[in-house]
Short mmCIF file of C-alpha atoms in Angstrom, two decimals:
data_model
loop_
_atom_site.label_atom_id
_atom_site.label_comp_id
_atom_site.label_asym_id
_atom_site.label_seq_id
_atom_site.Cartn_x
_atom_site.Cartn_y
_atom_site.Cartn_z
CA MET T 1 92.72 50.93 -52.38
CA ILE T 2 89.58 48.89 -52.30
CA ASP T 3 88.34 50.42 -49.06
CA ALA T 4 89.07 53.90 -50.40
CA LEU T 5 86.98 53.24 -53.54
CA PHE T 6 84.00 51.70 -51.76
CA SER T 7 83.99 54.28 -48.93
CA SER T 8 84.36 57.30 -51.21
CA PRO T 9 81.50 59.78 -51.02
CA ASN T 10 80.87 59.51 -54.80
CA TYR T 11 80.60 55.73 -54.70
CA GLN T 12 78.37 55.78 -51.54
CA LEU T 13 76.13 58.42 -52.99
CA ALA T 14 75.77 56.55 -56.27
CA ARG T 15 75.09 53.28 -54.52
CA GLN T 16 72.41 54.88 -52.25
CA MET T 17 70.82 56.61 -55.22
CA MET T 18 70.90 53.40 -57.22
CA ASP T 19 69.06 51.61 -54.40
CA ALA T 20 66.49 54.44 -54.42
CA THR T 21 65.95 54.12 -58.12
CA VAL T 22 65.32 50.41 -57.75
CA LEU T 23 62.78 51.07 -55.04
CA ARG T 24 61.15 53.86 -57.08
CA HIS T 25 60.93 51.46 -60.04
CA GLN T 26 59.01 48.99 -57.87
CA ALA T 27 56.71 51.78 -56.71
CA LEU T 28 56.07 52.95 -60.28
CA ALA T 29 55.33 49.42 -61.35
CA ALA T 30 52.86 49.03 -58.51
CA ASN T 31 51.20 52.31 -59.38
CA ILE T 32 50.84 51.32 -63.01
CA ALA T 33 49.55 47.87 -62.06
CA ASN T 34 46.93 49.46 -59.78
CA ALA T 35 45.89 52.31 -62.06
CA GLU T 36 42.39 50.83 -62.28
CA THR T 37 42.08 49.68 -58.69
CA PRO T 38 39.34 51.63 -56.92
CA GLY T 39 40.70 53.73 -54.03
CA TYR T 40 44.40 52.96 -54.74
CA LYS T 41 46.77 55.72 -53.63
CA ARG T 42 50.03 56.11 -55.53
CA VAL T 43 53.30 55.56 -53.70
CA ASP T 44 56.82 56.80 -54.30
CA ILE T 45 59.99 57.20 -52.29
CA ALA T 46 59.92 59.82 -49.62
CA PRO T 47 60.38 63.25 -51.20
CA ASP T 48 63.03 64.25 -48.66
CA PHE T 49 65.29 61.26 -49.40
CA SER T 50 67.76 63.22 -51.56
CA ALA T 51 68.02 65.99 -48.99
CA GLN T 52 68.60 63.47 -46.18
CA LEU T 53 71.30 61.74 -48.22
CA GLN T 54 73.04 64.99 -49.04
CA THR T 55 72.92 66.12 -45.38
CA ALA T 56 74.38 62.74 -44.29
CA ILE T 57 77.23 63.03 -46.81
CA GLU T 58 78.03 66.57 -45.65
CA ARG T 59 77.80 65.60 -41.97
CA GLY T 60 79.70 62.34 -41.89
CA GLY T 61 80.69 61.20 -45.33
CA ALA T 62 80.24 57.64 -46.50
CA THR T 63 79.62 56.28 -42.98
CA GLU T 64 76.57 58.50 -42.49
CA ALA T 65 75.36 58.04 -46.06
CA ALA T 66 75.17 54.32 -45.50
CA LYS T 67 72.63 54.89 -42.74
CA VAL T 68 70.17 56.61 -45.05
CA HIS T 69 67.67 54.41 -46.84
CA ALA T 70 64.89 55.29 -49.24
CA GLN T 71 61.40 54.41 -48.04
CA LEU T 72 58.10 54.15 -49.87
CA VAL T 73 55.37 56.52 -48.74
CA GLU T 74 51.93 57.44 -50.01
CA ASP T 75 52.09 60.45 -52.36
CA THR T 76 49.96 63.00 -50.46
CA MET T 77 50.42 65.62 -53.13
CA ALA T 78 48.68 63.53 -55.84
CA LYS T 79 45.03 64.42 -56.40
CA ALA T 80 42.33 61.90 -57.13
CA VAL T 81 41.79 61.57 -60.84
CA ARG T 82 38.84 59.22 -60.66
CA PRO T 83 35.57 59.34 -58.68
CA ASP T 84 36.64 56.24 -56.70
CA GLY T 85 39.61 58.08 -55.18
CA ASN T 86 42.37 56.45 -57.28
CA ASN T 87 45.06 59.06 -57.83
CA VAL T 88 47.31 57.32 -60.35
CA GLU T 89 47.78 59.26 -63.63
CA MET T 90 49.12 56.78 -66.17
CA GLU T 91 50.92 59.38 -68.29
CA LYS T 92 52.80 60.72 -65.32
CA GLU T 93 53.72 57.27 -64.16
CA LEU T 94 55.11 56.29 -67.55
CA LEU T 95 57.14 59.55 -67.75
CA ALA T 96 58.50 58.93 -64.28
CA LEU T 97 59.41 55.38 -65.23
CA GLY T 98 61.39 56.61 -68.24
CA LYS T 99 63.18 59.19 -66.13
CA ASN T 100 63.90 56.64 -63.41
CA SER T 101 65.39 54.21 -65.93
CA THR T 102 67.68 56.94 -67.29
CA GLU T 103 68.84 57.78 -63.73
CA PHE T 104 69.49 54.06 -63.03
CA ASN T 105 71.60 53.76 -66.22
CA PHE T 106 73.59 56.84 -65.36
CA LEU T 107 74.30 55.53 -61.82
CA THR T 108 75.23 52.15 -63.21
CA GLN T 109 77.88 53.84 -65.39
CA VAL T 110 79.23 55.88 -62.49
CA ILE T 111 79.69 52.72 -60.32
CA SER T 112 81.08 50.76 -63.31
CA ASN T 113 83.65 53.46 -63.90
CA ASP T 114 84.84 53.23 -60.28
CA ILE T 115 85.12 49.43 -60.51
CA ARG T 116 86.89 49.75 -63.94
CA SER T 117 89.45 52.08 -62.34
CA LEU T 118 90.10 49.55 -59.60
CA ARG T 119 90.47 46.80 -62.11
CA MET T 120 92.95 48.86 -64.09
CA ALA T 121 94.97 49.51 -60.91
CA ILE T 122 95.06 45.75 -60.23
CA VAL T 123 95.62 44.39 -63.68
CA GLY T 124 97.56 47.35 -65.08
CA LYS T 125 95.70 47.72 -68.37
CA ASN T 126 92.21 48.64 -69.57
CA SER T 127 90.47 45.54 -70.93
#
């Protein structure tokens, strides 16, 4: 039962996405902290992470999904907003931070529901 829960595609996908939201939060915090740093280039998780994760799930399920990890990369699509080359736009970073927090909260609920189901199976009641 426990192995089935923790190796299910839904759980693995939620876990990997949660790890990615934590990494993205760190990147967004770094971007905000360096908004005034001359020449700083914003970072984010690799834009193809979600596609790689989806492909891994389709190809090999939870085993393949566990091999995919989010990585921070420089955002090459962001344009410099200051003469010194810094490309951090504070408004966009704050919006992304709010969206990322919402995604994290959703993923936390998904994983909590899976664990709650396991607990109900073990204990026999919902408490």
